[in-house]
mmCIF file of C-alpha atoms and ligand atoms in Angstrom:
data_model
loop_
_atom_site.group_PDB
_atom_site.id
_atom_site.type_symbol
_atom_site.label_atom_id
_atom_site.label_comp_id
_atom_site.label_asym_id
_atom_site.label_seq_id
_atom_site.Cartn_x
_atom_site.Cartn_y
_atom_site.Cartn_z
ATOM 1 C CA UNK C 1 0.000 0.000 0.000
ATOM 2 C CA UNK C 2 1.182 3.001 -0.791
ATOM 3 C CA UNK C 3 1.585 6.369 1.652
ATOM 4 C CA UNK C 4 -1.051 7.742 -0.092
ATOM 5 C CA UNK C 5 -3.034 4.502 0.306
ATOM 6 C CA UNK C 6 -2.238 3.828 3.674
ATOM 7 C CA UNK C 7 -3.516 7.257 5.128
ATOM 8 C CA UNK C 8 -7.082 6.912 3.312
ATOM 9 C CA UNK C 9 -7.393 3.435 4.749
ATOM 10 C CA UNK C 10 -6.857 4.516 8.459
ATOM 11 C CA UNK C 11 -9.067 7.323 7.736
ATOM 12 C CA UNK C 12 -11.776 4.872 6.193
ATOM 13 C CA UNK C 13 -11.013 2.716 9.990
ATOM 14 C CA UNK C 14 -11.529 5.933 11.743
ATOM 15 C CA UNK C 15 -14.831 6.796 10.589
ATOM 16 C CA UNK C 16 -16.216 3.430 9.799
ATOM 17 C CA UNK C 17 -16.556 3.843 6.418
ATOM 18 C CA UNK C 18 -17.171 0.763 4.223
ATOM 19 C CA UNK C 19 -14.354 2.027 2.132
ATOM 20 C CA UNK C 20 -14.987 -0.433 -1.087
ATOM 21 C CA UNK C 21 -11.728 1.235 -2.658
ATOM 22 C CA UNK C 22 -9.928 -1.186 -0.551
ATOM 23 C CA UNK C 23 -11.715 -4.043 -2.390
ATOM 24 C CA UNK C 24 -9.850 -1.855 -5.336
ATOM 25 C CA UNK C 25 -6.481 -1.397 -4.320
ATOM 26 C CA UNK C 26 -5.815 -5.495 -5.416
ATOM 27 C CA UNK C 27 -8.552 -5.449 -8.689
ATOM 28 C CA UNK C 28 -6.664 -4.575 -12.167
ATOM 29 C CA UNK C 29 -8.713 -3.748 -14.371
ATOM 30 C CA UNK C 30 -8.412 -6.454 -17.436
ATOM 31 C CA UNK C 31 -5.946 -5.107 -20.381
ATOM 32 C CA UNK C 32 -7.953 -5.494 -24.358
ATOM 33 C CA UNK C 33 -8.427 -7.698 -25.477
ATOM 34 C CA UNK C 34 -9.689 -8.997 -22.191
ATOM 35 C CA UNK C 35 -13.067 -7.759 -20.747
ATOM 36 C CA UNK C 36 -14.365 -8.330 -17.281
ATOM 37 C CA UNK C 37 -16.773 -10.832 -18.728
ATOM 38 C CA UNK C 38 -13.832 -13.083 -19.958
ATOM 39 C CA UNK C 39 -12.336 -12.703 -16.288
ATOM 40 C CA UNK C 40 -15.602 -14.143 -14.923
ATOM 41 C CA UNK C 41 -16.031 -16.721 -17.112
ATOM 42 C CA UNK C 42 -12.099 -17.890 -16.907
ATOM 43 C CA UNK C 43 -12.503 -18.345 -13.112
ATOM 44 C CA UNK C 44 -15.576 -20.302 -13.366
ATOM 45 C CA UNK C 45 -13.755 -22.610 -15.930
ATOM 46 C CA UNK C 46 -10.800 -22.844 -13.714
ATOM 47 C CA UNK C 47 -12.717 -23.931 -10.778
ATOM 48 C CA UNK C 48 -14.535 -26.391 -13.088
ATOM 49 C CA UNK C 49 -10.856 -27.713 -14.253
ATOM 50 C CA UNK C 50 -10.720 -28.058 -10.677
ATOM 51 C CA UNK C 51 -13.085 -30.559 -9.544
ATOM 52 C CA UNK C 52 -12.761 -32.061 -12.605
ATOM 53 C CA UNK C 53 -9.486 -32.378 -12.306
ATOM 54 C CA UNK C 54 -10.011 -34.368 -8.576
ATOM 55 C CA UNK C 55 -11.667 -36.980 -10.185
ATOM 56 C CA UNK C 56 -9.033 -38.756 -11.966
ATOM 57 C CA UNK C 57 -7.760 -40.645 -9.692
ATOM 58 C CA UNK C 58 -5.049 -42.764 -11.674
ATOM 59 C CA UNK C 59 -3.187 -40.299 -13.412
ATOM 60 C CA UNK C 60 -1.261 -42.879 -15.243
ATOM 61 C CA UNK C 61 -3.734 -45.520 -16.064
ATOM 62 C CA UNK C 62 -4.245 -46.443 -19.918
ATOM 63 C CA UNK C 63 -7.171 -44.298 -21.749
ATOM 64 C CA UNK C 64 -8.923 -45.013 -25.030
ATOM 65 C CA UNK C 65 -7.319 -43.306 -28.115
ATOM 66 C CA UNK C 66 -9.526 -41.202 -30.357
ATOM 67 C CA UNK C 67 -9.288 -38.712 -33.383
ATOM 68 C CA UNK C 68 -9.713 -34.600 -31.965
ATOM 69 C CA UNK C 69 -9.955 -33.263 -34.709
ATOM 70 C CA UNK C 70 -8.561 -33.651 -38.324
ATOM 71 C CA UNK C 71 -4.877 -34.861 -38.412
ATOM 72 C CA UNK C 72 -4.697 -34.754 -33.943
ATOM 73 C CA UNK C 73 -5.005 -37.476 -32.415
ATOM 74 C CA UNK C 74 -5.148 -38.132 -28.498
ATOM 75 C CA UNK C 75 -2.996 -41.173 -27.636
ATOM 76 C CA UNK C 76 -2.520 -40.568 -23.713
ATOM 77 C CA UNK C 77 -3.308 -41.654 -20.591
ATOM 78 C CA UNK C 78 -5.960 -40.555 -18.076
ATOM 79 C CA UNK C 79 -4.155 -37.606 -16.997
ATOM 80 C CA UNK C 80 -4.528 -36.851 -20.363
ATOM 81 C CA UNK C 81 -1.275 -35.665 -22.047
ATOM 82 C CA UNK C 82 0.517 -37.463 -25.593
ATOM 83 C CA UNK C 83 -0.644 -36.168 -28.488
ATOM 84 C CA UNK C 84 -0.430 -37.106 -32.339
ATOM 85 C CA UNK C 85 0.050 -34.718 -35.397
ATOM 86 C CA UNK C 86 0.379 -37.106 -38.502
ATOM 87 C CA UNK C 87 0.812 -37.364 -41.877
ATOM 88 C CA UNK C 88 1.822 -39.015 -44.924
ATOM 89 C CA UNK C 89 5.702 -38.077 -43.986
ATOM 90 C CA UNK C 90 5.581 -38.926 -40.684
ATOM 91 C CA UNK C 91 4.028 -37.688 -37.138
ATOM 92 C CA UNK C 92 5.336 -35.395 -34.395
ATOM 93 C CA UNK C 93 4.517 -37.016 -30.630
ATOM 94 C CA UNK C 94 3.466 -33.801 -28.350
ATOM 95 C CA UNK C 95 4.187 -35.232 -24.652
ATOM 96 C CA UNK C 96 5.276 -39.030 -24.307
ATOM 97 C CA UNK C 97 3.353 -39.552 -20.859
ATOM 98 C CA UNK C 98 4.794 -41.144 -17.892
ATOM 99 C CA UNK C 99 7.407 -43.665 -17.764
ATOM 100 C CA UNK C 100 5.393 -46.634 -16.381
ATOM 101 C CA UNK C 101 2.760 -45.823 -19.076
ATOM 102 C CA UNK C 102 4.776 -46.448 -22.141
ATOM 103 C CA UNK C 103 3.583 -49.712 -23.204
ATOM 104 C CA UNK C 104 -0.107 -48.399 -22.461
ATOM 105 C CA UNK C 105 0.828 -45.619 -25.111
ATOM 106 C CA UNK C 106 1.934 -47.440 -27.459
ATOM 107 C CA UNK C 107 -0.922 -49.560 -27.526
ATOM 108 C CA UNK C 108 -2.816 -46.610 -28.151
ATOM 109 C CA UNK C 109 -0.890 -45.591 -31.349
ATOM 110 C CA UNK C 110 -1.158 -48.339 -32.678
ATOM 111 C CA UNK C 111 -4.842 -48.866 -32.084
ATOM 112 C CA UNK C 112 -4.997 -45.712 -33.820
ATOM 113 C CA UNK C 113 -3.546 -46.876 -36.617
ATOM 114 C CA UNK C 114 -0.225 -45.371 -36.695
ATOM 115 C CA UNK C 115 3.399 -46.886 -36.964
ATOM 116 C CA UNK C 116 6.249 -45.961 -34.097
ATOM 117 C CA UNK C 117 8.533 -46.007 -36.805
ATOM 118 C CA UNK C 118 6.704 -43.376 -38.618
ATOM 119 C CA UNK C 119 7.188 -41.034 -35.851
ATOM 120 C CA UNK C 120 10.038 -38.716 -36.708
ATOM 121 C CA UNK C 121 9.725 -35.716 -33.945
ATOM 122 C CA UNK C 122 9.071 -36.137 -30.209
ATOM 123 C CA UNK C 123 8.375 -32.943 -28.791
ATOM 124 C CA UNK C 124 8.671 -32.074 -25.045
ATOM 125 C CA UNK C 125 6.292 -28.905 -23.301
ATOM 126 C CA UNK C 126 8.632 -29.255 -20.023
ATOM 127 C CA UNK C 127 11.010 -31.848 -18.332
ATOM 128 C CA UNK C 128 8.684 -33.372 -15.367
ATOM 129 C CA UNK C 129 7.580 -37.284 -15.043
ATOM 130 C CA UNK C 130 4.605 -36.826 -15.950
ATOM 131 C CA UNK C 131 5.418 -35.268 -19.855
ATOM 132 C CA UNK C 132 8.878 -36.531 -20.120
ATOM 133 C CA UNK C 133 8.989 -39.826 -18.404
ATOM 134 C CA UNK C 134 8.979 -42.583 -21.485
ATOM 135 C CA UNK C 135 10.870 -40.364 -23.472
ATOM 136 C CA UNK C 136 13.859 -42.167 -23.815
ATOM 137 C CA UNK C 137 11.526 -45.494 -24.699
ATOM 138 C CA UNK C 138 9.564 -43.834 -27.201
ATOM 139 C CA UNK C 139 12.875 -42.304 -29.142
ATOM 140 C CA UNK C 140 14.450 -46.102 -28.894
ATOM 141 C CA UNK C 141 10.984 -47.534 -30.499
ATOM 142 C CA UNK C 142 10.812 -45.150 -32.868
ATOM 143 C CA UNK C 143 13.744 -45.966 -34.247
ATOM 144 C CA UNK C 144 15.430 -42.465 -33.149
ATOM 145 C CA UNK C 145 12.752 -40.163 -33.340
ATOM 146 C CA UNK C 146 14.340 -36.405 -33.019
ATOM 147 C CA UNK C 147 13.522 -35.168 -29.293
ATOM 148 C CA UNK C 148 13.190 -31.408 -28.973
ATOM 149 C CA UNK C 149 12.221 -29.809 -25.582
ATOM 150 C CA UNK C 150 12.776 -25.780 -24.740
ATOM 151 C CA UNK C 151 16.388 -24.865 -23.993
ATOM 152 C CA UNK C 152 16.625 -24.780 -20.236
ATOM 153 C CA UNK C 153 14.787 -28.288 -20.217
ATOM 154 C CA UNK C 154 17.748 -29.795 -21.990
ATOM 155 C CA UNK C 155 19.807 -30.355 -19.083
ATOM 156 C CA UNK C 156 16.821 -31.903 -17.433
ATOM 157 C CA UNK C 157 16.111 -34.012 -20.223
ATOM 158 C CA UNK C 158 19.528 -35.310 -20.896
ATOM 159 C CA UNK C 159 20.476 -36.330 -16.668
ATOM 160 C CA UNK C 160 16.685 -38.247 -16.006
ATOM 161 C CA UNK C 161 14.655 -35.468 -14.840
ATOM 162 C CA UNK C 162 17.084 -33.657 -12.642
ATOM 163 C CA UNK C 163 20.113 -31.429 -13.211
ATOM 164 C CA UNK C 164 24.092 -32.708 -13.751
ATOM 165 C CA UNK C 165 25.312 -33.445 -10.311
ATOM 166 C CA UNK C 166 27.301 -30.808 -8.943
ATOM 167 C CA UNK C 167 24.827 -28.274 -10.441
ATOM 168 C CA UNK C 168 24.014 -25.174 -8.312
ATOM 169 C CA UNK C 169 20.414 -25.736 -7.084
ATOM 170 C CA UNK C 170 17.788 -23.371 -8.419
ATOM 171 C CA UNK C 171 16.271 -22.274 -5.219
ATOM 172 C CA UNK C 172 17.864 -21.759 -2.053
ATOM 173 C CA UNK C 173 17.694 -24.599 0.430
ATOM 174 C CA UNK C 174 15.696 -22.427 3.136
ATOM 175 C CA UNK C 175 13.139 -21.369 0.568
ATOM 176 C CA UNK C 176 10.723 -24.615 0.646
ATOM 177 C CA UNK C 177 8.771 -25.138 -2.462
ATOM 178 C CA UNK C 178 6.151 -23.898 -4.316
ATOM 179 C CA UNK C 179 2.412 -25.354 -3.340
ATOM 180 C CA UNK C 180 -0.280 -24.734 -6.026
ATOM 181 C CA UNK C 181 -3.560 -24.063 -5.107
ATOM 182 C CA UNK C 182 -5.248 -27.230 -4.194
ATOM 183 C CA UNK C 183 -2.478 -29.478 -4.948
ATOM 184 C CA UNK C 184 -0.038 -31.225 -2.832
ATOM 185 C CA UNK C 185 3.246 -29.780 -2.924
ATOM 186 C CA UNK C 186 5.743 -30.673 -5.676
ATOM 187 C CA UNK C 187 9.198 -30.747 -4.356
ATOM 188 C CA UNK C 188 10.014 -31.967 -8.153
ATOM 189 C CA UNK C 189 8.636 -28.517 -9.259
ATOM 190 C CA UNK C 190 11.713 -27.415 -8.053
ATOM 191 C CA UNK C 191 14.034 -28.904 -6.566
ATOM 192 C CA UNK C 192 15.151 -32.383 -8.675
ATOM 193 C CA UNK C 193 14.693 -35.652 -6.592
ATOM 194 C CA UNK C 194 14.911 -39.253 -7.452
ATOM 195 C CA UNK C 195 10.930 -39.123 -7.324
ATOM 196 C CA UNK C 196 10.831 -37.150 -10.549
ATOM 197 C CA UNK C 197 14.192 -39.059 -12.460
ATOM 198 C CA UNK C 198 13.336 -41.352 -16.116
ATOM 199 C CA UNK C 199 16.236 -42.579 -18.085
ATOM 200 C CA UNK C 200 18.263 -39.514 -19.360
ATOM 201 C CA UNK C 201 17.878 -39.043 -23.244
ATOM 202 C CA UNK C 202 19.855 -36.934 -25.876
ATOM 203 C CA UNK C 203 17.953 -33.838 -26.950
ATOM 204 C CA UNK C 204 18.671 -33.051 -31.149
ATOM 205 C CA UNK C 205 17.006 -29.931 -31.005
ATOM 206 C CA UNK C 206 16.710 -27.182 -28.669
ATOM 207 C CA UNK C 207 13.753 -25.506 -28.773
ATOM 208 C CA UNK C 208 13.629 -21.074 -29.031
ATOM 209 C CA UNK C 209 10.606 -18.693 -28.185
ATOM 210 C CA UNK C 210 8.687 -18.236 -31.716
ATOM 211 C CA UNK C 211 10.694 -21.026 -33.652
ATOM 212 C CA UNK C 212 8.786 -22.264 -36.282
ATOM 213 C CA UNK C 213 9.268 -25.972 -36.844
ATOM 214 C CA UNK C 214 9.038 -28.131 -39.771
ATOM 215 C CA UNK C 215 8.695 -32.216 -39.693
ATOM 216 C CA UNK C 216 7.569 -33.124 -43.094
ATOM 217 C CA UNK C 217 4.485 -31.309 -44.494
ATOM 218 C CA UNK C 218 3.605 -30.902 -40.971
ATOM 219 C CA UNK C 219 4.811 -27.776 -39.083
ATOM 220 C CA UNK C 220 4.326 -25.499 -35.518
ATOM 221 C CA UNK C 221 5.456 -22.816 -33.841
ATOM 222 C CA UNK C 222 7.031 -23.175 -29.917
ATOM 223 C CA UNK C 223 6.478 -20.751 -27.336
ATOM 224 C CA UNK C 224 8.850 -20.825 -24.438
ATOM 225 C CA UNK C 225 6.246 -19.695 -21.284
ATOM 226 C CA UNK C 226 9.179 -20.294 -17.919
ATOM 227 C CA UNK C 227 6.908 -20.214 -14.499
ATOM 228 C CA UNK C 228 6.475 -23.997 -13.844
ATOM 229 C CA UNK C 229 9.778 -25.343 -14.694
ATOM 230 C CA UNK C 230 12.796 -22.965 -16.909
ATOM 231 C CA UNK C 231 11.356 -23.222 -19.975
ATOM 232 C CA UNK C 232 7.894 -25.043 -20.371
ATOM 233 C CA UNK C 233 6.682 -25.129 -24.081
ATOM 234 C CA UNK C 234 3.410 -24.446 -25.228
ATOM 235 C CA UNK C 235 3.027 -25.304 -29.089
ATOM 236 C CA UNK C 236 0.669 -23.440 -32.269
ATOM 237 C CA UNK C 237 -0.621 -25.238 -35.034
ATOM 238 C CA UNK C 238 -3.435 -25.596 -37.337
ATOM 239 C CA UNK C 239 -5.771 -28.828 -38.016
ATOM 240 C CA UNK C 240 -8.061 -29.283 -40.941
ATOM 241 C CA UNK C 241 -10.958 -30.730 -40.812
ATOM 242 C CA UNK C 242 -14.013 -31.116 -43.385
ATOM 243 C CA UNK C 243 -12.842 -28.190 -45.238
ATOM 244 C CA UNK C 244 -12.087 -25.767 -42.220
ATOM 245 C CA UNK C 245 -9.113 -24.676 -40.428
ATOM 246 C CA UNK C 246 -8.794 -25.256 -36.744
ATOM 247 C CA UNK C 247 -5.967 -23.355 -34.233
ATOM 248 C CA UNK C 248 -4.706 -25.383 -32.002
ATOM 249 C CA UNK C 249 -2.759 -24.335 -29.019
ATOM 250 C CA UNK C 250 -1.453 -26.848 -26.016
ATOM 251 C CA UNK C 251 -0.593 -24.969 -23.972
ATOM 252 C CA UNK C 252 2.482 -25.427 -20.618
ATOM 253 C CA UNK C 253 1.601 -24.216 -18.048
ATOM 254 C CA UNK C 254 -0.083 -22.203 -15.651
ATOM 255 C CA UNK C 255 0.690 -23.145 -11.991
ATOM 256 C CA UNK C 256 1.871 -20.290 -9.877
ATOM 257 C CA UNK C 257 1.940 -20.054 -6.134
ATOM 258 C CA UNK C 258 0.261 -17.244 -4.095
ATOM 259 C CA UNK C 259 3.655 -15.956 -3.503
ATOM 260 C CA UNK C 260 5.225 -15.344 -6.501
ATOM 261 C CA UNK C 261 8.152 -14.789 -5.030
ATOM 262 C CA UNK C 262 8.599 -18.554 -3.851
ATOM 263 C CA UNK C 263 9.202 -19.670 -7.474
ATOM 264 C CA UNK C 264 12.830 -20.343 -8.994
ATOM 265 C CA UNK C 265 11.404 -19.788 -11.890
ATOM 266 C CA UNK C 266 9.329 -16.813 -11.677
ATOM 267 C CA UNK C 267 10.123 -12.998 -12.891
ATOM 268 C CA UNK C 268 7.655 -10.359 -13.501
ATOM 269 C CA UNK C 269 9.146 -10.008 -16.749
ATOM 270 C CA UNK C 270 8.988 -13.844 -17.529
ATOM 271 C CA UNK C 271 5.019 -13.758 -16.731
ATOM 272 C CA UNK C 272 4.521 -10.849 -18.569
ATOM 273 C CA UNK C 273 6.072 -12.172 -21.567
ATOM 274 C CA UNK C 274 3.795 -15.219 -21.290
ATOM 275 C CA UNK C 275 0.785 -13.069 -21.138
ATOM 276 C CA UNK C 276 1.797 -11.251 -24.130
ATOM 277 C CA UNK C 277 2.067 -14.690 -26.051
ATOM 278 C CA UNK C 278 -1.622 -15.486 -24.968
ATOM 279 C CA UNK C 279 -2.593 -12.359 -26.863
ATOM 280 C CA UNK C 280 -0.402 -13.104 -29.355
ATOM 281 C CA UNK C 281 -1.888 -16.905 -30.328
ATOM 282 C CA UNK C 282 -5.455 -15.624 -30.237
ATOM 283 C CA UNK C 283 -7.802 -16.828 -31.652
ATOM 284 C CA UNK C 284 -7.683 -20.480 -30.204
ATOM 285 C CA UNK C 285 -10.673 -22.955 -31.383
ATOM 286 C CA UNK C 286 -8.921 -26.165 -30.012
ATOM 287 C CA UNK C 287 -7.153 -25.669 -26.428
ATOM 288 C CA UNK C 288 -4.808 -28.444 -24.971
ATOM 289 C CA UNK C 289 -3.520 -28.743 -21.236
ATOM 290 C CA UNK C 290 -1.342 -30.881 -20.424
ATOM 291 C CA UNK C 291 -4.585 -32.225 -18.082
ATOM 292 C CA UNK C 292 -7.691 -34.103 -19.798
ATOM 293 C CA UNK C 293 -9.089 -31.706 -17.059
ATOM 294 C CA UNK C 294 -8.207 -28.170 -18.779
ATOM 295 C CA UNK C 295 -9.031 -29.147 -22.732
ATOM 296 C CA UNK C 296 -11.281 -26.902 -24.415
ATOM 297 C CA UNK C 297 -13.327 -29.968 -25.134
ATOM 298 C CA UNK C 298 -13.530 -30.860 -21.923
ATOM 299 C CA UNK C 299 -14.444 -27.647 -20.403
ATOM 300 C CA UNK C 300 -17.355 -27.154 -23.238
ATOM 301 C CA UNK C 301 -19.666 -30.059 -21.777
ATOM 302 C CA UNK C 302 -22.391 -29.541 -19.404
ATOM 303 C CA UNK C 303 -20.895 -28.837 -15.681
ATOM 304 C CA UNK C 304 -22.806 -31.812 -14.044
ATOM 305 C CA UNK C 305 -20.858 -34.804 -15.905
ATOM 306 C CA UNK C 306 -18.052 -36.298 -14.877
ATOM 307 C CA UNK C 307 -14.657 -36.842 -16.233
ATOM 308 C CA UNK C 308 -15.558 -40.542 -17.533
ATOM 309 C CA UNK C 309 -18.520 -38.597 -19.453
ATOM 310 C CA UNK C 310 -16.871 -36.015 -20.555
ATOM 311 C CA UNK C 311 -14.194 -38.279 -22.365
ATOM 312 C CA UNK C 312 -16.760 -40.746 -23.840
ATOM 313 C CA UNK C 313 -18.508 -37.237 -24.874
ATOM 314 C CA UNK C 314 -15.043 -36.384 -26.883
ATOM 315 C CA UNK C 315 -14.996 -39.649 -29.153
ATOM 316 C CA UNK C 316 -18.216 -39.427 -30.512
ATOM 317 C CA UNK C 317 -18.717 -35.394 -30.686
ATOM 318 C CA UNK C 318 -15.386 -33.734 -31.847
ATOM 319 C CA UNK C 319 -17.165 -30.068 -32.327
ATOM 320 C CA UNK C 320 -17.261 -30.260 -28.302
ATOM 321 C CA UNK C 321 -13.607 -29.139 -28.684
ATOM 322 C CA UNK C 322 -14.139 -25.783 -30.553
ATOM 323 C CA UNK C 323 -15.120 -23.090 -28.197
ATOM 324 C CA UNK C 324 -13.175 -19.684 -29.244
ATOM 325 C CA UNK C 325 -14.137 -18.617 -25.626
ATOM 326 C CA UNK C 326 -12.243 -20.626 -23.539
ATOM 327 C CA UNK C 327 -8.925 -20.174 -23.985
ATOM 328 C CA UNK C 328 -9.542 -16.130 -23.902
ATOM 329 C CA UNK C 329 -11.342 -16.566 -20.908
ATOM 330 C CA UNK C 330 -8.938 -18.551 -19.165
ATOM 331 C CA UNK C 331 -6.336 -15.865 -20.382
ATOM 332 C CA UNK C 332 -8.262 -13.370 -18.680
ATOM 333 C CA UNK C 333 -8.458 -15.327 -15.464
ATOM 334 C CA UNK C 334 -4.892 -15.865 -15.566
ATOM 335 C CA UNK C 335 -3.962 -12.653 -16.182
ATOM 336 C CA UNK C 336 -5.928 -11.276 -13.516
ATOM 337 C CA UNK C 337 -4.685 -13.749 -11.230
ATOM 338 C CA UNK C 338 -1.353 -12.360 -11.580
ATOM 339 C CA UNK C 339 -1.894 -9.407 -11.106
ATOM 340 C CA UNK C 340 -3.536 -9.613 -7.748
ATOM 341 C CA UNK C 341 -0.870 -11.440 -6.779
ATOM 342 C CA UNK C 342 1.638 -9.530 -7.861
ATOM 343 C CA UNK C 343 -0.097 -6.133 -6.075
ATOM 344 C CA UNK C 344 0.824 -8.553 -3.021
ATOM 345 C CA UNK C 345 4.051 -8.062 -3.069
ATOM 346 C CA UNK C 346 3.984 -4.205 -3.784
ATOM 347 C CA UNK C 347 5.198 -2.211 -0.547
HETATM 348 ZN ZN1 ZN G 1 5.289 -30.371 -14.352
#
């Protein structure tokens, strides 16, 4: 609070006044293309991501493949991540799941249709179990698939999920980690442990904000977004699908604590530069999370049904998955998030 600030509020103490410019001093006002309406909206959706979110309860365990939309395919697990662009040239593999789910995933692929061998990219949003894990399993049965991953996931990537040894830690040991909202705390977020490790794998490309990548016919641009690890990756492409053009965005990852100062990887100017990139990859008809719990198509369903319905929804209804709205709304939300938590830590 400012000097200014903090004078009117003892004044508004003194004489009892119900003072609802307090209530103002931690609302920002949304920035264009954002409205107050897409604020409103994004929390809703990001409390429905929530429960949604709470009810898959085996994060790992094998899901059913299905076609999103066009040349996309969803090959994952029930957490929901792995992802297939194809063509006639080959396919790029967004996310390769969990290590213990490999075999699961490639079940899927091929279920889909699709060879391993046919894979020639295997793209990485961020270096964490959960994305990374089977990494080094998918490149071997793929025949040497090209792994990419953002440049400060590299050394990650390459040493299992954690840095070289002897590497300076990226927080300092009295600072404990990071707990998202609602979550239990994830000492991997930060600070490597053997809870987190998968065999260690080459990286052949480094990945650069706004590089434009070709495999093939196939192409898409990478957006470094650092917050949850150094350099997550969220990825822009477009799908075709009976004669119309579909943006696609997935989309790594939004998971700050209250205090943003308890984040290693965390700057003002880092956050900022991620909300300028949601401006910048508007408009988005098909949104991917990492999570089942925060796709487009998932949000656009009836807030009653369940997870199971939801995904059953999804294979027989692939419109469910365009909704302009949602990814701008969650923006919004986002956005304003940060900003109230960022007038926080304002003296
Ligand atoms: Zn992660």
């Amino acid at each position: 609070m400012s000097r200014m600030s903090r004078s009117m509020f003892s004044a508004c103490l003194l004489l009892g006044l119900s003072c609802a410019w307090i209530q103002a001093q931690t609302h920002v006002a949304p920035r264009l293309p954002f409205t107050e309406k897409d604020v409103e909206l994004g929390k809703q959706l990001v409390a429905k991501s929530a429960e949604i979110r709470a009810q898959i309860t085996s994060p790992s365990g094998a899901a059913e493949p299905f076609k999103i939309m066009g040349n996309l395919y969803f090959a994952g697990v029930n957490n929901g991540e792995v992802y297939l662009l194809t063509s006639p040239q080959g396919h790029i593999m967004f996310g390769v799941g969990y290590a213990v789910a490999a075999e699961s995933v490639e079940r899927n692929i091929e279920k889909l249709g699709f060879k391993l061998t046919d894979i020639k990219a295997i793209v990485l949003n961020h270096n964490h179990g959960d994305q990374s894990g089977a990494v080094a399993y998918f490149k071997r049965r793929t025949g040497g698939a090209k792994v990419m991953a953002g440049f400060a996931e590299v050394p990650f990537v390459e040493h299992g999920g954690a840095l070289p040894a002897g590497a300076p830690l990226p927080n300092a040991p009295n600072i404990p980690p990071a707990q998202p909202r609602g979550q239990a705390a994830n000492p991997n977020q930060f600070q490597p442990t053997g809870t987190n490790q998968y065999p260690p794998v080459k990286v052949d490309r480094a990945l650069f904000d706004g590089d434009v990548v070709k495999v093939g016919s196939l192409s898409f641009t990478a957006y470094l977004m650092p917050g949850h690890s150094p350099s997550s990756t969220s990825f822009l492409y477009t799908v075709r699908d009976a004669g119309r053009d579909y943006r696609v965005f997935e989309f790594c990852c939004w998971e700050y604590p209250d205090d943003l100062s308890r984040g290693a990887y965390i700057t003002e100017a880092s956050v900022r530069h991620n909300l300028e990139t949601f401006r910048k990859v508007l408009p988005v008809d098909i949104y991917l999370e990492t999570g089942a719990y925060g796709w487009s198509g998932t949000l656009n369903q009836a807030s009653y049904l369940t997870i199971t319905q939801r995904m059953v929804n999804l294979r027989t209804n692939n419109k469910l998955w365009v909704n302009r709205d949602i990814f701008k709304a969650l923006s919004a939300a986002r956005e304003a998030e940060f900003e109230e938590k960022l007038q926080k830590l304002r003296p």
